[in-house]
Short mmCIF file of C-alpha atoms and ligand atoms in Angstrom, two decimals:
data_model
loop_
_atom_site.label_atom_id
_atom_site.label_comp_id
_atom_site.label_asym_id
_atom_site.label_seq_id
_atom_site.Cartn_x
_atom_site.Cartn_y
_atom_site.Cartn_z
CA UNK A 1 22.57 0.54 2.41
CA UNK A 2 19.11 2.11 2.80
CA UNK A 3 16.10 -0.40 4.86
CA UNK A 4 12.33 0.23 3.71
CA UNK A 5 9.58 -1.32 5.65
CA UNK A 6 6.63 -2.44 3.00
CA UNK A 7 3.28 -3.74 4.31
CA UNK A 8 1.83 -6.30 2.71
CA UNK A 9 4.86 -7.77 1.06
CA UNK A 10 3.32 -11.14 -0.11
CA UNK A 11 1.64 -10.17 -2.96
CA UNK A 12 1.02 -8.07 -6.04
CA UNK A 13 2.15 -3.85 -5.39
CA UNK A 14 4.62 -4.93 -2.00
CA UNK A 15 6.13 -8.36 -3.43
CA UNK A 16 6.91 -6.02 -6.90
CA UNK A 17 8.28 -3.80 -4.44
CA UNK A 18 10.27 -5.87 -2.09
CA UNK A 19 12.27 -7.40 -5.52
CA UNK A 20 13.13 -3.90 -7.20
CA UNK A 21 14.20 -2.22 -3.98
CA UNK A 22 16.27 -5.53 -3.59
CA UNK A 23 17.48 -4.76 -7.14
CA UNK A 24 18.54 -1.30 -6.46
CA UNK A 25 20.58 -2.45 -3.66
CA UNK A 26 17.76 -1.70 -0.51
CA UNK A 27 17.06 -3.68 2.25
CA UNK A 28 13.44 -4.91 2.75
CA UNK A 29 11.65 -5.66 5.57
CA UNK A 30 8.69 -7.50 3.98
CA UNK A 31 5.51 -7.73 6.08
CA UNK A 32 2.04 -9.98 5.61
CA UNK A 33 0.02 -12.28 7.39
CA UNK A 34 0.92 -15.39 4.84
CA UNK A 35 4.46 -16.63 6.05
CA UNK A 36 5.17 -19.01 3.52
CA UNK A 37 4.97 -15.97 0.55
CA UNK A 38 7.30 -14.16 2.83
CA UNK A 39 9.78 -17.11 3.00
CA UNK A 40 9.68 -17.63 -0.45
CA UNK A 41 10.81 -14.33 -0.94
CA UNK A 42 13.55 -14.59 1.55
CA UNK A 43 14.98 -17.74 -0.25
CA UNK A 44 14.50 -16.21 -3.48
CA UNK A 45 16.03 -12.54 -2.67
CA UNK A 46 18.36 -13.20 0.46
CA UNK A 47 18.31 -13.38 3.89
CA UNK A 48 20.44 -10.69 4.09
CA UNK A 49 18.43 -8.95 2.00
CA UNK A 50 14.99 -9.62 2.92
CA UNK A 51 13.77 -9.45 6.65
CA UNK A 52 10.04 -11.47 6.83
CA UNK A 53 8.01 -10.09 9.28
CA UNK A 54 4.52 -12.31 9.93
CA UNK A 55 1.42 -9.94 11.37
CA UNK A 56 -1.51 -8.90 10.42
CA UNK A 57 -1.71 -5.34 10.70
CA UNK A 58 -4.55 -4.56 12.69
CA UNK A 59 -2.42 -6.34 15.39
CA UNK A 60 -0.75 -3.78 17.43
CA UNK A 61 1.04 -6.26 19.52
CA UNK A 62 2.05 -8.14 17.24
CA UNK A 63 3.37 -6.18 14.95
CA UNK A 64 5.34 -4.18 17.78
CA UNK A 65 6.90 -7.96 18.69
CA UNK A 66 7.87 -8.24 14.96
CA UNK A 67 9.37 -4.64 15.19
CA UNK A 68 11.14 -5.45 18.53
CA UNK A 69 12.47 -8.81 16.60
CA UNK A 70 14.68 -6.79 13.85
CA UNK A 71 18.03 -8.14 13.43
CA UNK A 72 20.29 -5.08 14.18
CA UNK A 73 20.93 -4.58 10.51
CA UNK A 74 17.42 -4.22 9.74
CA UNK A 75 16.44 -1.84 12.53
CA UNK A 76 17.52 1.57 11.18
CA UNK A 77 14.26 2.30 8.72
CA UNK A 78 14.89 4.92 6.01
CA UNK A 79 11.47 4.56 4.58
CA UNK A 80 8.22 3.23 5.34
CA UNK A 81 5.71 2.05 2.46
CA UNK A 82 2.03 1.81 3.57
CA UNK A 83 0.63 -0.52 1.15
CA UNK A 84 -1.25 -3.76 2.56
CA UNK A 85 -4.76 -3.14 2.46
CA UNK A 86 -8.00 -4.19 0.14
CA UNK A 87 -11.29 -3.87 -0.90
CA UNK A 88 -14.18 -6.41 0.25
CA UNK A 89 -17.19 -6.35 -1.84
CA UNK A 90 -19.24 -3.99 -4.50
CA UNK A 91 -22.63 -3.74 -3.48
CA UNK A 92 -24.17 -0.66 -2.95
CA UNK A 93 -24.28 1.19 0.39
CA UNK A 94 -27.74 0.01 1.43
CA UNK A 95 -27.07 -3.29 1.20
CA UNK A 96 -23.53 -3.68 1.78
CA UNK A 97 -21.89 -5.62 4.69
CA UNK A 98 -21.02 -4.05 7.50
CA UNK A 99 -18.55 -6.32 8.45
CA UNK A 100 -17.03 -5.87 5.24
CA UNK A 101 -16.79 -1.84 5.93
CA UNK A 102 -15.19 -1.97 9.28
CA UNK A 103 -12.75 -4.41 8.12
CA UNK A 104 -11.08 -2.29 5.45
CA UNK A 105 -11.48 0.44 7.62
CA UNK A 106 -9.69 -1.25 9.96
CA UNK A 107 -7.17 -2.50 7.55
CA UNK A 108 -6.77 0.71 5.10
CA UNK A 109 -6.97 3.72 8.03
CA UNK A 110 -6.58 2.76 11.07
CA UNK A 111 -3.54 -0.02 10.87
CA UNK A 112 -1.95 2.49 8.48
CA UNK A 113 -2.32 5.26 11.09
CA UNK A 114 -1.03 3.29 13.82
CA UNK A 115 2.28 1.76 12.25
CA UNK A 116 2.92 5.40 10.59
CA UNK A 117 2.56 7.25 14.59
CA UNK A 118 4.99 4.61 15.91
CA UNK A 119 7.19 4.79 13.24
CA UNK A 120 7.40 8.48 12.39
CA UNK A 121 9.74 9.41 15.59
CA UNK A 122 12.41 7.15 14.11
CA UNK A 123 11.50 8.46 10.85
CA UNK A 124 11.70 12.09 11.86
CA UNK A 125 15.40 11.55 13.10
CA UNK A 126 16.57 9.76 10.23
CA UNK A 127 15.36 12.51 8.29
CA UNK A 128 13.19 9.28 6.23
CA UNK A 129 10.27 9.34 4.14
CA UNK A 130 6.38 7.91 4.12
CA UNK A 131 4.91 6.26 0.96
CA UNK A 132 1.55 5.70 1.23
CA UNK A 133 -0.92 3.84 -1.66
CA UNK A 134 -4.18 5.40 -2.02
CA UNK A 135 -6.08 4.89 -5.19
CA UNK A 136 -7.64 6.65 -7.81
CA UNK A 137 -10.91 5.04 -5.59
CA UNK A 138 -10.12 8.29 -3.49
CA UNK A 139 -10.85 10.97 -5.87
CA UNK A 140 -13.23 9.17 -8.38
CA UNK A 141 -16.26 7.57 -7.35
CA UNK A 142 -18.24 4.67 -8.21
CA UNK A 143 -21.26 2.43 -7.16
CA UNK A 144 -20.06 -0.19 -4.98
CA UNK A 145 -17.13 1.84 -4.21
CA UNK A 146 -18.33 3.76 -0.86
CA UNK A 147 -16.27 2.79 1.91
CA UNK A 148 -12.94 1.64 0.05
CA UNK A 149 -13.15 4.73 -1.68
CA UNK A 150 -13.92 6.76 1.26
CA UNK A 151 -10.79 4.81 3.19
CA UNK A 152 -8.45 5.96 0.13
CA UNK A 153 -9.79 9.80 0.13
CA UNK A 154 -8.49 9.36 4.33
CA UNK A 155 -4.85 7.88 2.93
CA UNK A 156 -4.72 10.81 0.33
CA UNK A 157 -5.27 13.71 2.88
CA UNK A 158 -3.93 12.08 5.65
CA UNK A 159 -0.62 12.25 3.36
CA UNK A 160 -1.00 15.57 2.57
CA UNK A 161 -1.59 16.63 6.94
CA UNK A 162 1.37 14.59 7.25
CA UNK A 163 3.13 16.80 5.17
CA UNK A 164 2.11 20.03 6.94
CA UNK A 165 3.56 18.66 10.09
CA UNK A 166 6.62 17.54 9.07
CA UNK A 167 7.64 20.60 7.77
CA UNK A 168 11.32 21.26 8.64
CA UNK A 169 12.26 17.48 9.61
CA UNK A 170 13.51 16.73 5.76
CA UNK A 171 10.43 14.00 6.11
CA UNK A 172 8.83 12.97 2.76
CA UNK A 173 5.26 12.32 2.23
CA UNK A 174 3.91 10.65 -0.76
CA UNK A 175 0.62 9.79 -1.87
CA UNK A 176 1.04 7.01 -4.73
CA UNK A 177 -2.37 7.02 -6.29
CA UNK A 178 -2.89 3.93 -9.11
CA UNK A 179 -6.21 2.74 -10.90
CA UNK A 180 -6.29 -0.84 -12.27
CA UNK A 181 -3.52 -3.15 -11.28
CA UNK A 182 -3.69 -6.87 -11.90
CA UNK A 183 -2.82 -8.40 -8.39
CA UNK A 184 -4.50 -10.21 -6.33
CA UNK A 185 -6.98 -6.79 -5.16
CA UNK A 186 -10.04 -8.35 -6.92
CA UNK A 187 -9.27 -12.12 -6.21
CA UNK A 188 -10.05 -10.51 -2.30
CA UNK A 189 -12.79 -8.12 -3.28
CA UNK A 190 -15.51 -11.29 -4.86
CA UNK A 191 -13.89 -13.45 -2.24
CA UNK A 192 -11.93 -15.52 -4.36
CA UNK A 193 -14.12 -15.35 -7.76
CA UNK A 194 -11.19 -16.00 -9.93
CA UNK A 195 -13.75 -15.43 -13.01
CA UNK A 196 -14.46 -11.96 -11.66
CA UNK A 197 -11.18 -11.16 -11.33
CA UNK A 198 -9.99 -12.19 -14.99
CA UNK A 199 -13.36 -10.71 -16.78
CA UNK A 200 -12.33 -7.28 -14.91
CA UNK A 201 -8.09 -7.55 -16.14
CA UNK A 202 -9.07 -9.35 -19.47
CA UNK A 203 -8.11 -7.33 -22.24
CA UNK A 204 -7.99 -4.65 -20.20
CA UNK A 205 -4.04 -4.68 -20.40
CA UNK A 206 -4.11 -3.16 -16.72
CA UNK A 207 -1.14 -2.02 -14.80
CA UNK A 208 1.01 -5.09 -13.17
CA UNK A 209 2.62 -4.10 -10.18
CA UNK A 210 6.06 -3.57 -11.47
CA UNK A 211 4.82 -1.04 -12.97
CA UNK A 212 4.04 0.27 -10.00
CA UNK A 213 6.82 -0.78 -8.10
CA UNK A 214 8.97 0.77 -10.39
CA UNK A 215 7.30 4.32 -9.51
CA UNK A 216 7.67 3.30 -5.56
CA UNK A 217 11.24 3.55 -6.47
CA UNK A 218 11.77 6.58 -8.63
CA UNK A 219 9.59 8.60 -6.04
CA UNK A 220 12.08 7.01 -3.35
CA UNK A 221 15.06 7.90 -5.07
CA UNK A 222 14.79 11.65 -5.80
CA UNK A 223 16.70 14.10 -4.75
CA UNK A 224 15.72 14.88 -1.02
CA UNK A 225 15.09 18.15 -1.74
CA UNK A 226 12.58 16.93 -4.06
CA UNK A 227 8.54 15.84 -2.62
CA UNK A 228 5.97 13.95 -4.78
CA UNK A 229 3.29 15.05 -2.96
CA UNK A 230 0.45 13.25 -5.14
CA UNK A 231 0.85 10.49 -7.81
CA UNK A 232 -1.89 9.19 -10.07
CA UNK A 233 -1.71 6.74 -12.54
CA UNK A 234 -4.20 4.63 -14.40
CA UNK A 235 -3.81 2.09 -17.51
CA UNK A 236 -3.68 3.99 -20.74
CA UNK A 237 -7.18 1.49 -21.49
CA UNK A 238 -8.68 3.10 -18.61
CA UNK A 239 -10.49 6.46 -17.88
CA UNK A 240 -13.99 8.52 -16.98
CA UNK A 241 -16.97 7.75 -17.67
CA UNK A 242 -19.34 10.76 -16.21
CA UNK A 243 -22.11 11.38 -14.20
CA UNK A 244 -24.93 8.72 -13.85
CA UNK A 245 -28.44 10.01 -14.11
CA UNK A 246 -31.50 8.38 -12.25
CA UNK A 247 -34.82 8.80 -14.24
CA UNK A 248 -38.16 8.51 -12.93
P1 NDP B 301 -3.01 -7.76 -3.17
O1 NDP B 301 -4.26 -8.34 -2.66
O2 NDP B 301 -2.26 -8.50 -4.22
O3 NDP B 301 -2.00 -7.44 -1.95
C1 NDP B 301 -2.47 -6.92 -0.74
C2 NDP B 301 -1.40 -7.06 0.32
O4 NDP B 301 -1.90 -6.49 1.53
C3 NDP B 301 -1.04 -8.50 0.61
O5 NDP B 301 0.35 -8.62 0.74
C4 NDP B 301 -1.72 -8.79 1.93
O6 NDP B 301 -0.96 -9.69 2.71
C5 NDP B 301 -1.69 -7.40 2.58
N1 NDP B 301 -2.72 -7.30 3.61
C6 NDP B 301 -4.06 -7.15 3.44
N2 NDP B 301 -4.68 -7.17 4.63
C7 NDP B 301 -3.71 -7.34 5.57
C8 NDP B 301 -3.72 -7.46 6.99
N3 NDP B 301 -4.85 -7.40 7.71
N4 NDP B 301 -2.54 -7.62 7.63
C9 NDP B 301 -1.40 -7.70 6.93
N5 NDP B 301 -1.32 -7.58 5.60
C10 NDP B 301 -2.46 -7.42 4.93
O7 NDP B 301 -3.42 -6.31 -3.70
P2 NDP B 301 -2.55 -5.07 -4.26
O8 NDP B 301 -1.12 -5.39 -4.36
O9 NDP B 301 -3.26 -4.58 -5.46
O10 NDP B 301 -2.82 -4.02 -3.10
C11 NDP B 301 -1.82 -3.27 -2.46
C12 NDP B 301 -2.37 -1.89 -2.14
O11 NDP B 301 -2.63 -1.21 -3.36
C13 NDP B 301 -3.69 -1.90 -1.36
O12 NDP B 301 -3.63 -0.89 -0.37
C14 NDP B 301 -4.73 -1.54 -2.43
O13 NDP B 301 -5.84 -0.91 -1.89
C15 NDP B 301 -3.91 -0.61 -3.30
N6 NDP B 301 -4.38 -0.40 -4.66
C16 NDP B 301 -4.56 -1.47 -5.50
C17 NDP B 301 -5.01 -1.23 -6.79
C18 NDP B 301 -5.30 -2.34 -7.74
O14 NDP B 301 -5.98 -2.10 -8.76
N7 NDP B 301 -4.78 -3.54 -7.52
C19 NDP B 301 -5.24 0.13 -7.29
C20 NDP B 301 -5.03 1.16 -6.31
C21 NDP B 301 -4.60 0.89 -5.05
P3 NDP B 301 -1.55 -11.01 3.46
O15 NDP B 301 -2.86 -11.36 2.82
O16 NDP B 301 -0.50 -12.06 3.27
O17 NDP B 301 -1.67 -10.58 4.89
C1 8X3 B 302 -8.20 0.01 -6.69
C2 8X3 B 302 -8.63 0.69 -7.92
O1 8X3 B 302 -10.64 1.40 -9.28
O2 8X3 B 302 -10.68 -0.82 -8.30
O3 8X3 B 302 -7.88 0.95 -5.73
O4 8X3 B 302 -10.97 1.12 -6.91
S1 8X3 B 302 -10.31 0.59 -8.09
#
């Protein structure tokens, strides 16, 4: 039985996640900083299934005392999915909160970077693989999108440096890459505007994160001679819109 390690396991993308890696017979090591999601997923999926593991990520001690806590059975990680994160706010540059920025920077890049380095030795000699969620944010821009965006461009090539270096260890790097998903992403961008959230997925019919869950999955189950190296996907209702022009 293979273990995966997903951050951010108590809602939308990671809870998907943590029930159809249960499903295909995976155990989960479900991380977040709300306990009670996690035990509700451990008393709906198994405790021999599920291992909850309470930090926030920017915690380095703490999460190395969660990692040091494993049961035995849960210790041998086959695959690590980067996936807690967010985006805090819209405004434009000029007037946006800096608070705001260093927080998903310290949430989206630096966390990420931290539990990938002390995970990747174990990784290398397991001969494991790295899924990490990005966004389309990090390829397309848009107003109000600065830092999250620029946090998601770091995830993407980050994924592909990883890649470079891990040549010859049988290590697999992914980049999973999604535009709209209905989860709780906006509810935590407006700070809890639940009218934001369902004027932006209203009629939209966005992604849910099955659907994206389900891709997790397929990516983790290929052949491992086989590397997704990037993987965008949007909501059929969803696309470009071009450049924006500012007349005097
Ligand atoms: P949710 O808000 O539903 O889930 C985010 C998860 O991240 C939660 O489990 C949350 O757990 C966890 N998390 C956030 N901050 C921390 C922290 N400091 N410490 C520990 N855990 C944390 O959003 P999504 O499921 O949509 O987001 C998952 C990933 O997908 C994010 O990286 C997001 O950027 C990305 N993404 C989302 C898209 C979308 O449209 N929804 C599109 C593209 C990418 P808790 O609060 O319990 O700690
Ligand atoms: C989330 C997708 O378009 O809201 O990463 O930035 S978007």
């Amino acid at each position: 039985m293979r273990t995966v390690l997903i951050t951010g396991g108590t809602s939308g993308i990671g809870e998907a996640a943590a029930r159809a890696f249960v499903a295909a017979g995976w155990r989960v090591i479900a991380t977040g900083r709300r306990k009670e999601r996690l035990d509700a997923l451990v008393a709906e999926l198994g405790t021999d299934k599920v291992h909850p593991a309470v930090f926030d990520v920017r915690d380095e001690a703490a999460r190395d005392a969660a990692l040091e806590a494993l049961p035995a059975e849960f210790r041998a990680i086959d695959l690590l999915i980067n996936n807690a994160g967010l985006a805090l706010g819209t405004a434009p540059a000029q007037s946006a909160s800096l608070d705001q920025w260093k927080t998903m920077i310290d949430t989206n890049v630096t966390a990420l970077v931290s539990l990938t380095r002390k995970l990747l030795p174990a990784l290398v000699e397991r001969m494991g693989a790295i899924i990490n969620i990005s966004s389309v944010a990090a390829t397309y821009p848009y107003t109000g999108g600065n830092v999250y965006g620029g946090t998601k461009a770091f995830v993407h090539q980050f994924s592909l440096g990883l890649r470079s270096d891990l040549a010859g260890t049988g290590v697999r790097v992914t980049s999973i890459e999604p535009g709209m998903v209905e989860t709780e992403f906006t509810l935590v961008r407006t700070e809890g505007n639940q009218e934001a959230s369902d004027k932006l997925y209203g009629g939209a019919n966005p992604m849910t994160g099955e659907d994206i869950a389900n891709t997790l999955l397929w990516v983790a189950q290929l052949p491992p001679h086989l590397n997704i190296n990037t993987l965008e996907l949007m909501p059929v209702s969803q696309s470009f819109a071009g450049f924006q022009v500012a007349r005097s």
